[in-house]
Short mmCIF file of C-alpha atoms in Angstrom, two decimals:
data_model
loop_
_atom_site.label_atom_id
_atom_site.label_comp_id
_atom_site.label_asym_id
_atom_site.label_seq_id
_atom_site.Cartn_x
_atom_site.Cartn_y
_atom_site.Cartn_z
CA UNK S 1 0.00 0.00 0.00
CA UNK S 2 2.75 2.42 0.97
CA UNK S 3 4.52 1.77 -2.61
CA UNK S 4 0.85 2.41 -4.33
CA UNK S 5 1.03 6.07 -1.98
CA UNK S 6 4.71 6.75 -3.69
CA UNK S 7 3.29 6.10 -6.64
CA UNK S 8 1.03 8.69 -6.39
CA UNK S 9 2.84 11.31 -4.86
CA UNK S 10 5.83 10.84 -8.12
CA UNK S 11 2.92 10.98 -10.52
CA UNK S 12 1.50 14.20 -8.94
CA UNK S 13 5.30 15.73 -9.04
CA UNK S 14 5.56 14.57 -12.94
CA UNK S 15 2.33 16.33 -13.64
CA UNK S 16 3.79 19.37 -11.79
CA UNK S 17 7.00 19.81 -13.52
CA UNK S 18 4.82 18.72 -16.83
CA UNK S 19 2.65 22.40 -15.80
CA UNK S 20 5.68 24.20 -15.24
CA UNK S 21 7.58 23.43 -18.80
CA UNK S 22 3.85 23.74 -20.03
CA UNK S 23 3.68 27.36 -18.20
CA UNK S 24 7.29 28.38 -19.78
CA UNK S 25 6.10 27.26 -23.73
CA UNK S 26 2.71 28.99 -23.17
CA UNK S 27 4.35 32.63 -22.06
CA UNK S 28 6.93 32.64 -24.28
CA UNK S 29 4.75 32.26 -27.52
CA UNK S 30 3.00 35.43 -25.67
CA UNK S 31 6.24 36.83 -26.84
CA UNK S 32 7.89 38.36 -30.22
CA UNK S 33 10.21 35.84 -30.60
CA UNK S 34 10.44 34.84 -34.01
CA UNK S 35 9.97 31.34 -35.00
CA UNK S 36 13.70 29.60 -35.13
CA UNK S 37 13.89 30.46 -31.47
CA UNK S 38 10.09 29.34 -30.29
CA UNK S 39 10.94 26.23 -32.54
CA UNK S 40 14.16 25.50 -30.44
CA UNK S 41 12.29 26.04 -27.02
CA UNK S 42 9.56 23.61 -28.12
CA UNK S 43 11.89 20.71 -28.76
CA UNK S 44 13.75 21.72 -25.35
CA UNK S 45 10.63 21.61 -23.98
CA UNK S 46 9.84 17.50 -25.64
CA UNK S 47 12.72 16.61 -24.28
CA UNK S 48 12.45 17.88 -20.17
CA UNK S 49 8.59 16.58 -20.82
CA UNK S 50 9.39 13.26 -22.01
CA UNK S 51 12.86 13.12 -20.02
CA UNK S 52 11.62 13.59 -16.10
CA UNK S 53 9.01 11.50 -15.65
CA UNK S 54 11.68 8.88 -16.78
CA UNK S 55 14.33 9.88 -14.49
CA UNK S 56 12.33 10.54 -11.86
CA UNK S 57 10.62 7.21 -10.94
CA UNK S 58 13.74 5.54 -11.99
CA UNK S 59 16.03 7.34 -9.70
CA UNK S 60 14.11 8.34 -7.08
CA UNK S 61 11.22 5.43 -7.66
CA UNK S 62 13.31 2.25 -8.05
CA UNK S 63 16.92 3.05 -7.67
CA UNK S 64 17.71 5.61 -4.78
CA UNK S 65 16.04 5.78 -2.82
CA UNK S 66 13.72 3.47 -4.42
CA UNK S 67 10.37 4.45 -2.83
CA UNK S 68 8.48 2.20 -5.36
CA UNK S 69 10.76 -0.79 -3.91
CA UNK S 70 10.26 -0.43 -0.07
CA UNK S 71 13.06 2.48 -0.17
CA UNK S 72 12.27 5.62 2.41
CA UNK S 73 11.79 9.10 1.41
CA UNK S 74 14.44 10.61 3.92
CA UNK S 75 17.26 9.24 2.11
CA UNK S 76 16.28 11.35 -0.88
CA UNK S 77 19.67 13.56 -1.98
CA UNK S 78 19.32 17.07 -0.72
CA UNK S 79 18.98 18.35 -4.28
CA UNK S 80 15.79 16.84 -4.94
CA UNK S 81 14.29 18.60 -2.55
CA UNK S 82 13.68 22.18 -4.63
CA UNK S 83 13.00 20.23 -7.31
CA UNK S 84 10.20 18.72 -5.65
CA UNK S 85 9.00 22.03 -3.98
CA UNK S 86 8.95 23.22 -7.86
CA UNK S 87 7.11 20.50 -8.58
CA UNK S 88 4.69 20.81 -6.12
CA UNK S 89 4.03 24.44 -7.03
CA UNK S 90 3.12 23.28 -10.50
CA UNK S 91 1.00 20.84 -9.68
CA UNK S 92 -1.12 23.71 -7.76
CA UNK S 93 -1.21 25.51 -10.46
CA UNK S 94 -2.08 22.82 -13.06
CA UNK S 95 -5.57 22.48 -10.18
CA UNK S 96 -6.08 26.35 -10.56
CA UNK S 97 -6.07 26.01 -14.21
CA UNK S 98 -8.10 22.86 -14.35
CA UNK S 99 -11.25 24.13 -11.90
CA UNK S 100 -10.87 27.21 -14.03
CA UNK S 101 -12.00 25.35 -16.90
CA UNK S 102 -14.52 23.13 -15.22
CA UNK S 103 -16.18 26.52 -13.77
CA UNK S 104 -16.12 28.33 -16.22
CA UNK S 105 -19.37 30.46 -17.25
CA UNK S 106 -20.04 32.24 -19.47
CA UNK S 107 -20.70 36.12 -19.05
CA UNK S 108 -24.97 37.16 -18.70
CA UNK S 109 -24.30 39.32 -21.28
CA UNK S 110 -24.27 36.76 -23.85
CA UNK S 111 -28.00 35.45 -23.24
CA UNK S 112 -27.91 33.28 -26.92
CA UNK S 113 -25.82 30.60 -28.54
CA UNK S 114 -26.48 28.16 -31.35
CA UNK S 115 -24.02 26.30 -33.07
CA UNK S 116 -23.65 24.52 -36.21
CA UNK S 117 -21.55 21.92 -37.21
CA UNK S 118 -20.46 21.21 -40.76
CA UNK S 119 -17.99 18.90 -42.13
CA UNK S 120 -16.33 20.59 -44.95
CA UNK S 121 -14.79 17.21 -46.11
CA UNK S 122 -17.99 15.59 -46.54
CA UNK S 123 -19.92 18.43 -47.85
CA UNK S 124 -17.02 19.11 -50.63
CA UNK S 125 -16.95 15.40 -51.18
CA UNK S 126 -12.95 15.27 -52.00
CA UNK S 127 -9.55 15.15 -50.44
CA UNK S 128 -8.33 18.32 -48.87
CA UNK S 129 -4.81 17.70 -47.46
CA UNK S 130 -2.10 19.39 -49.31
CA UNK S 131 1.53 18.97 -49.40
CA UNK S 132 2.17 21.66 -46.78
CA UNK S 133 4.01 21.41 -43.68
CA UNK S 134 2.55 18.78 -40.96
CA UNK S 135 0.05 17.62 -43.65
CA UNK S 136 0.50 14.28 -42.00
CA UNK S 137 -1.14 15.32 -38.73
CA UNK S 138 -4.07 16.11 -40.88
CA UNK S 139 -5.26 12.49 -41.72
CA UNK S 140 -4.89 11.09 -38.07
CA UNK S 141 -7.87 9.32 -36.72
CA UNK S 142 -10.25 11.75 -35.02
CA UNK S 143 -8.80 14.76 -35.72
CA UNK S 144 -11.49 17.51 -35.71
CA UNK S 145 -9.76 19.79 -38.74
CA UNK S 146 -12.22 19.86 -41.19
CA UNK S 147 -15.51 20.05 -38.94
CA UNK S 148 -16.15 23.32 -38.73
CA UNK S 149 -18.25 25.30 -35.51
CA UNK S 150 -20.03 28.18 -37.13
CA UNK S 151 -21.16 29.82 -34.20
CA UNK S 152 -24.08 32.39 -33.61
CA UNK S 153 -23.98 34.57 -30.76
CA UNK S 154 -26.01 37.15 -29.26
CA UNK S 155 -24.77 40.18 -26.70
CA UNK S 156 -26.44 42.23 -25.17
CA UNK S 157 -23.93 45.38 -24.94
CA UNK S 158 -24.57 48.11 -22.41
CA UNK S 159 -23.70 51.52 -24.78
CA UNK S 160 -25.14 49.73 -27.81
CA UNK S 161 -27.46 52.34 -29.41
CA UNK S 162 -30.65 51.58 -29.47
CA UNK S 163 -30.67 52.32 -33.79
CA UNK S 164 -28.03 49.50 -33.94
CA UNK S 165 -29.76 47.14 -31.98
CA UNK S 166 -29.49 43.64 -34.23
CA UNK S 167 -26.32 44.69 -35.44
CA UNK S 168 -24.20 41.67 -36.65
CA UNK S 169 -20.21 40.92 -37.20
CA UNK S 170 -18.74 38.24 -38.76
CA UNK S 171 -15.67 37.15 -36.68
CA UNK S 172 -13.18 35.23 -38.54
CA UNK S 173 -9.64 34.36 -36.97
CA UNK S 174 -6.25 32.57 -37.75
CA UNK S 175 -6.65 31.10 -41.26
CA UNK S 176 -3.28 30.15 -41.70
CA UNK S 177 -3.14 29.95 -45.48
CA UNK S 178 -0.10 27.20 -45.80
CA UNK S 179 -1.19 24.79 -48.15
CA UNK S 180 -1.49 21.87 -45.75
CA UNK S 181 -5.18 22.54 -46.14
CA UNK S 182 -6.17 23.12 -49.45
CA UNK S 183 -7.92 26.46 -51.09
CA UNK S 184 -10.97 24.90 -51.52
CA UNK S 185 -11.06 23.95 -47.76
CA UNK S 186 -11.11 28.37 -47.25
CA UNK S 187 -12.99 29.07 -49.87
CA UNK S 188 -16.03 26.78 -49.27
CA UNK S 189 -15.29 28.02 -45.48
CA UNK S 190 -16.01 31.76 -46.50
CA UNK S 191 -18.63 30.58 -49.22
CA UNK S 192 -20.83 29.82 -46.42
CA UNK S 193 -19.41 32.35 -43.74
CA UNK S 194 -20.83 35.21 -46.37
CA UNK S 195 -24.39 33.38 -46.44
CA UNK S 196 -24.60 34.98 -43.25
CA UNK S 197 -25.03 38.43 -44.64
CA UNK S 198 -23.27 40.66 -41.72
CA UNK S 199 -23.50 44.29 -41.43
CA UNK S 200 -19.49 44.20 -40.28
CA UNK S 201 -16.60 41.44 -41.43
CA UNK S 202 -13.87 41.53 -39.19
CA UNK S 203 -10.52 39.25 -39.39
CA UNK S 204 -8.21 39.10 -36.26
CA UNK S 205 -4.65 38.09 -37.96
CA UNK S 206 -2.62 35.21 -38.45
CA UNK S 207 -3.59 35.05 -42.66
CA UNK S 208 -0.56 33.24 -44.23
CA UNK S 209 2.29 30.41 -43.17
CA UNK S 210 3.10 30.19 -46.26
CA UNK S 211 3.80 33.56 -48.89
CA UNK S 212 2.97 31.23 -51.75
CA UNK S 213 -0.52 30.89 -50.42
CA UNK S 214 -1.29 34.51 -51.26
CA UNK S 215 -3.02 34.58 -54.03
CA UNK S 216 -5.81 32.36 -52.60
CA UNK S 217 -7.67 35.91 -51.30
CA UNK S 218 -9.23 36.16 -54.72
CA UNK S 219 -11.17 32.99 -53.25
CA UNK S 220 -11.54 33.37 -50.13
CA UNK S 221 -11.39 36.94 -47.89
CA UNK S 222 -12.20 38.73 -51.25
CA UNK S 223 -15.51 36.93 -51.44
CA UNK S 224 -17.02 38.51 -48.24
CA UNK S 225 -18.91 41.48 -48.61
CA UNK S 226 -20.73 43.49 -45.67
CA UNK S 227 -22.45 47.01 -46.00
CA UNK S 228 -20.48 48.49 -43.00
CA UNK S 229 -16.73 47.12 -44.68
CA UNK S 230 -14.63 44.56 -44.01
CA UNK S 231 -11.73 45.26 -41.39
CA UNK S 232 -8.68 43.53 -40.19
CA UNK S 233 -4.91 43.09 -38.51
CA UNK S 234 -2.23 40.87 -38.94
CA UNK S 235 -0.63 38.47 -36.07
CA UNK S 236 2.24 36.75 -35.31
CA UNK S 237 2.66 34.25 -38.17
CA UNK S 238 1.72 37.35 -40.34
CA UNK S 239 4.61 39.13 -38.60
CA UNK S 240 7.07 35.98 -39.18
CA UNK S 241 6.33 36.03 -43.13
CA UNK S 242 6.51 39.08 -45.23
CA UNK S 243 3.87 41.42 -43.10
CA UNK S 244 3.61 44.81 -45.02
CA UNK S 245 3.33 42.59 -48.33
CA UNK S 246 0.26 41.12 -46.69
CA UNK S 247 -1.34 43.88 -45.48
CA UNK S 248 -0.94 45.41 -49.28
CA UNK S 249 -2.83 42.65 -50.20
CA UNK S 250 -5.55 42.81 -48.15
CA UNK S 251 -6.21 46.63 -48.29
CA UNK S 252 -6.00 46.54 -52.29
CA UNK S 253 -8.80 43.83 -52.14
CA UNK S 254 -10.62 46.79 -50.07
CA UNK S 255 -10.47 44.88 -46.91
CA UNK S 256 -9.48 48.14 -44.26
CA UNK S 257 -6.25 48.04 -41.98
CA UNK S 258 -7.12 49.41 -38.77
CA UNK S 259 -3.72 47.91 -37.17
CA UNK S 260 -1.99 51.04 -34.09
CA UNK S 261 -5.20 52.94 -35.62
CA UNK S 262 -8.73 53.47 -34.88
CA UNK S 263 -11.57 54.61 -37.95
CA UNK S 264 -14.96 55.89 -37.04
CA UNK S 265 -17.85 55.67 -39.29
CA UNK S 266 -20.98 56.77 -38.54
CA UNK S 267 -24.47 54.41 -38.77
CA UNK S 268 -28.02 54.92 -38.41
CA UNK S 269 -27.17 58.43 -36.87
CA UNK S 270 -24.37 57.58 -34.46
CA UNK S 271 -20.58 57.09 -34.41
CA UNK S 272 -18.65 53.25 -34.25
CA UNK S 273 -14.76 53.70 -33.88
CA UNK S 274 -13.18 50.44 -34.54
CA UNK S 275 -9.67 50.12 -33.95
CA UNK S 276 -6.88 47.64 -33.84
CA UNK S 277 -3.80 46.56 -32.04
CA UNK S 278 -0.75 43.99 -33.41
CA UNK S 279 0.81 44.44 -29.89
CA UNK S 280 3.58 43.12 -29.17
CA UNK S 281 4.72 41.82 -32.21
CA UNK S 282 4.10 44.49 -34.59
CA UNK S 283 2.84 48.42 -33.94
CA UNK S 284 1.84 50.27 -30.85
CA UNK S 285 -1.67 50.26 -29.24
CA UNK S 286 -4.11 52.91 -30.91
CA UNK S 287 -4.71 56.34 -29.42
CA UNK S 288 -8.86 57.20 -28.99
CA UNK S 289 -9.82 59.79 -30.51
CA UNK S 290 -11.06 61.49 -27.01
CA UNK S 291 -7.56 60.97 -25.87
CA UNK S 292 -6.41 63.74 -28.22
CA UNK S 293 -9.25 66.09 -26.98
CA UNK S 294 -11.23 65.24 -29.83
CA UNK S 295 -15.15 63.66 -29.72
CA UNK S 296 -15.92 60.65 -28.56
CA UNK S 297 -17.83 57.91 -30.61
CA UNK S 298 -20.58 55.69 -29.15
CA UNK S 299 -19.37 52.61 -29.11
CA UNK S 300 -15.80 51.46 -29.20
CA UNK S 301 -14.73 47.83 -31.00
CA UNK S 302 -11.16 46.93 -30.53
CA UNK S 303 -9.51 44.00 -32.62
CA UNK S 304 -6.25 42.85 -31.05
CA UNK S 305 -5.01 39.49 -32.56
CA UNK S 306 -3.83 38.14 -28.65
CA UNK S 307 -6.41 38.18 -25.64
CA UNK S 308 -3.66 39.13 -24.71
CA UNK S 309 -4.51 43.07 -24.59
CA UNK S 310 -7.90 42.46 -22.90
CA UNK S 311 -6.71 44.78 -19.99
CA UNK S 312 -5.31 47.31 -21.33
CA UNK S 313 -8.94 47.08 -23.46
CA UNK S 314 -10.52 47.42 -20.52
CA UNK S 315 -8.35 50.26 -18.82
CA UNK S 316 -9.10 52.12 -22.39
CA UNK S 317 -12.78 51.93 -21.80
CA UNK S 318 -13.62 49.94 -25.06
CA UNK S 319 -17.05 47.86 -25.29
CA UNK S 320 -16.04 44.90 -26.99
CA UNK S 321 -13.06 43.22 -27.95
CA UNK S 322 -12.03 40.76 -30.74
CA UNK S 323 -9.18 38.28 -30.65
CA UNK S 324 -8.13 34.73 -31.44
CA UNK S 325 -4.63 33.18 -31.46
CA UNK S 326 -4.60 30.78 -28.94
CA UNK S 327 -6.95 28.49 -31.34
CA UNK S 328 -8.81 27.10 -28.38
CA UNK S 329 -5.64 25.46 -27.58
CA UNK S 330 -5.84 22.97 -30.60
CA UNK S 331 -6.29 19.51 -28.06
CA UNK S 332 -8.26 19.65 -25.33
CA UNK S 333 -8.53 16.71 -22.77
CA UNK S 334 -11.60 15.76 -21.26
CA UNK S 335 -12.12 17.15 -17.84
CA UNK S 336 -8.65 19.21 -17.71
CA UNK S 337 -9.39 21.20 -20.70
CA UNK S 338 -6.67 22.84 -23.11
CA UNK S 339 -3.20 22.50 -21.95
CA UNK S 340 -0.91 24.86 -24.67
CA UNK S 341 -2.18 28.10 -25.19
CA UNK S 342 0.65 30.98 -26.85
CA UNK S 343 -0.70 33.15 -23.97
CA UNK S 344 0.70 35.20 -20.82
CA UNK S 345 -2.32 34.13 -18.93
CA UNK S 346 -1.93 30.47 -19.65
CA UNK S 347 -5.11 28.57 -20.64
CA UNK S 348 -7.61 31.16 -18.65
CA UNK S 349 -8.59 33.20 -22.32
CA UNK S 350 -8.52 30.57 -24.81
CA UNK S 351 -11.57 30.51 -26.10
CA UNK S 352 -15.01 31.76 -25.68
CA UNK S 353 -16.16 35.34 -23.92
CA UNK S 354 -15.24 36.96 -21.22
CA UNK S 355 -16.47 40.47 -19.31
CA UNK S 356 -14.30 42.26 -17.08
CA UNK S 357 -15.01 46.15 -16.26
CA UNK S 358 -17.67 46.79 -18.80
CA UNK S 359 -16.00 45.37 -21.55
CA UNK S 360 -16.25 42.17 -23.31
CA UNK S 361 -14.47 39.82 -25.07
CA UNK S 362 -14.46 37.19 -27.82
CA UNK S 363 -11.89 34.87 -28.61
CA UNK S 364 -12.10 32.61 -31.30
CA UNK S 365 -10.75 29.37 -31.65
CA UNK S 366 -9.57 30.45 -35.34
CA UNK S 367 -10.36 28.45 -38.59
CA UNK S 368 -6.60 26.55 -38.44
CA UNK S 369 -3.13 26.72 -37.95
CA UNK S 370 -0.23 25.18 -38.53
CA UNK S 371 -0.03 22.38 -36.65
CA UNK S 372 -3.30 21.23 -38.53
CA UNK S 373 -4.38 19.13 -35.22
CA UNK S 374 -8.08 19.51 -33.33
CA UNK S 375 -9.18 17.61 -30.67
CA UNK S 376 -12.33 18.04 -28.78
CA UNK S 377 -11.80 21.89 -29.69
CA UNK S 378 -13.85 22.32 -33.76
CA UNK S 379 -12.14 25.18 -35.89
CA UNK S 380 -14.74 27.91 -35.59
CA UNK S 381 -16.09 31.23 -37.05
CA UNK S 382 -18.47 33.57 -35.63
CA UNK S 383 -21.40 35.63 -36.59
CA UNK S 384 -22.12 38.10 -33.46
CA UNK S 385 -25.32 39.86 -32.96
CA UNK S 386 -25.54 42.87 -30.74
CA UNK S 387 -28.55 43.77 -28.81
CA UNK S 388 -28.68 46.86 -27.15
CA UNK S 389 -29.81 46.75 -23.71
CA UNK S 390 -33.30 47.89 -23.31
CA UNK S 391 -34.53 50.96 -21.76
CA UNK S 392 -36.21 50.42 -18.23
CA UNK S 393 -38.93 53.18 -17.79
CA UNK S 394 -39.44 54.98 -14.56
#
C-alpha cells in the first residue's frame, strides 16, 4: 500500500514539472520571438517533458532511494528537494487552471448561442490535405480539422445604441493559409461564412504560413462582402512572413487596416470607432480619438489578434473586444481542458467570452493553424449579434 502512496505522490510531481515546462512554452509564444527560437524552445521543452518522468521514478522510484521498492523518502539527496518544492508548485497551479476550466461560465451578457456543425470534407466530397508542412497530422484518426463550428452569438452590450440594436459581425480568426489545407477547404469556409449576410466582417490576424498561399484571397477573404466594410490586422505568423506585403494585399482587395489605428464611421445616426492593435509583435496600441481632446464615438470595438490586450482594453474603456490566437488550444482533454495556449495568462482566455469592467471579449478558436491538429476543440467562425440593452422606464 505504501509503494501504491509513492506512486502517487511521483505521478502528482511529474504532472507538476509537466505544468511548469507547459507554463514556460505557453508565455513565451506570448512573446515576439520569431519562429527559429520558439521552434528551439519547443523541442527543449519535448525533451524535459518526455525526459523527467523517466528519471524521476527511476532514480528516485526504483533506484535511490527506491520508494516504489520499499526504499524511504528521507534518504532522498538534498537536491531533490527544490526540485520537488517546484514540482509541487506546479501541480497547484495545473488544479487552478483545471477548476478554471470546469467553472467556467459564461458572461450574462451573452443570453444566446447556437451552433452549427459542418464537415467541410464531406460536404465538398474530395480530399483536402495538401503537401504543406505537418500535412501528416491532418489524416490522423479523429482529428477535428475539417468540422467546422459556425457559431451564432447574441450580446447584449450596455452603450449599444438603441438604432443598432441587431447589429451583426462576422468574426473570422487565424486562417493560416499554408497549403497543408487546401484552397478549396477556405474558400467553401467563406462561401458559407458570407451566407450569413453581416453588417461588419472583421478578421483578427494570423492570414498566411506560407507567402505562396497569397493569391488564394481572390477565393476566399475577397468573397465577403458586408455594407459596413470589411476590417482587419495581422498576427504573429503574419509578422514571421513578409507582413507589409500582406497587409498590401488585403487593403488593395478593399479589406481596411485598422492595425496602431482606430476609424470611425458613422451608422443609423451615431458614431462606431473600430480600432486595432498587433501588440507586441508588430505596432503600438491605438490612441482614442477622445484621448487627443477630440469627440468621442458611441461605441468602441477593438480587434487585437492576442487576448492578450484584454486589460489594457478594458483600462481604455472599449465595449467589446475581438481576438483569437490561442486556437482554443488545438487539443483539449476531457475534464482538464486545453493545456498549450501561446498566452501570458496560460489557458484562462482561450476561447469563448469573457467580461471584465464593462468590456467584453471574444476569442475565437480560429479556422486553423499550422499544426493542422483539433481535438475536442472544432475550428470555428463567428457571426455576433448585438442587442442593445433595453430601456427600463421609470
Amino acid at each position: 500500500m505504501e509503494e501504491w502512496i509513492n506512486g502517487l505522490i511521483l505521478l502528482i510531481l511529474a504532472i507538476g514539472h509537466f505544468e511548469l515546462w507547459v507554463t514556460f512554452i505557453n508565455r513565451t509564444h506570448a512573446l515576439p520571438i520569431h519562429e527559429p527560437t520558439l521552434k528551439k524552445m519547443r523541442h527543449i521543452t519535448y525533451v524535459m517533458l518526455l525526459g523527467f518522468p523517466l528519471v524521476l521514478f527511476g532514480a528516485v522510484g526504483l533506484y535511490s532511494p527506491g520508494v516504489l521498492v520499499g526504499g524511504e523518502w528521507s534518504r532522498l539527496s538534498f537536491w531533490w528537494k527544490p526540485v520537488f518544492v517546484l514540482c509541487v508548485l506546479g501541480f497547484l497551479g495545473f488544479l487552478v487552471s483545471v477548476f478554471r476550466h470546469l467553472f467556467y461560465r459564461v458572461p450574462r451578457l451573452q443570453t444566446e448561442s447556437h451552433s452549427e456543425m459542418i464537415d467541410i470534407r464531406e460536404k465538398l466530397g474530395h480530399e483536402l490535405i495538401g503537401d504543406g508542412p505537418y500535412h501528416y497530422l491532418a489524416g490522423l484518426p479523429f482529428n477535428e480539422i475539417f468540422c467546422v463550428e459556425f457559431s451564432r452569438k447574441t450580446f447584449v452590450m450596455e452603450r449599444l445604441p438603441a438604432a443598432w440594436d441587431g447589429l451583426t459581425i462576422l468574426h473570422l480568426s487565424d486562417l493560416h493559409f499554408s497549403g497543408t489545407l487546401t484552397r478549396d477547404y477556405f474558400g467553401e469556409l467563406c462561401r458559407i461564412a458570407g451566407e450569413s449576410q453581416p453588417d461588419l466582417i472583421i478578421f483578427s490576424g494570423d492570414l498566411l504560413d506560407e507567402m505562396h498561399c497569397l493569391d488564394w484571397l481572390d477565393e476566399t477573404l475577397e468573397q465577403l462582402e458586408a455594407p459596413l466594410g470589411r476590417y482587419f490586422i495581422l498576427g504573429n505568423h503574419d509578422w514571421n512572413q513578409q507582413s507589409e506585403q500582406i497587409r498590401t494585399a488585403l487593403t488593395r482587395r478593399g479589406w481596411m487596416d485598422v492595425s496602431s489605428q482606430t476609424l470611425q464611421l458613422e451608422y443609423a445616426g451615431h458614431s462606431l470607432l473600430i480600432a486595432g492593435t498587433e501588440v507586441p509583435w508588430m505596432g503600438e496600441h491605438p490612441v482614442l480619438p477622445a484621448q487627443r481632446g477630440e469627440g468621442a464615438a458611441d461605441f468602441l470595438l477593438l480587434v487585437s489578434h492576442t487576448p492578450d490586450n484584454f486589460y489594457w482594453a478594458c483600462s481604455q474603456g472599449y465595449d467589446l473586444v475581438l481576438a483569437g490566437h490561442t486556437h482554443g488550444g488545438q487539443v483539449r482533454l476531457p475534464v482538464v481542458g486545453p493545456v498549450f495556449a501561446p498566452s501570458v495568462h496560460g489557458t484562462r482566455y482561450t476561447s469563448g467570452t469573457f467580461y471584465r469592467k464593462k468590456t467584453l471579449l471574444h476569442v475565437s478558436r480560429g479556422v486553423s493553424g499550422i499544426h493542422p491538429l483539433r481535438f475536442l476543440c472544432p475550428p470555428e467562425f463567428s457571426l455576433l449579434t448585438l442587442r442593445a440593452r433595453p430601456v427600463v422606464e421609470t
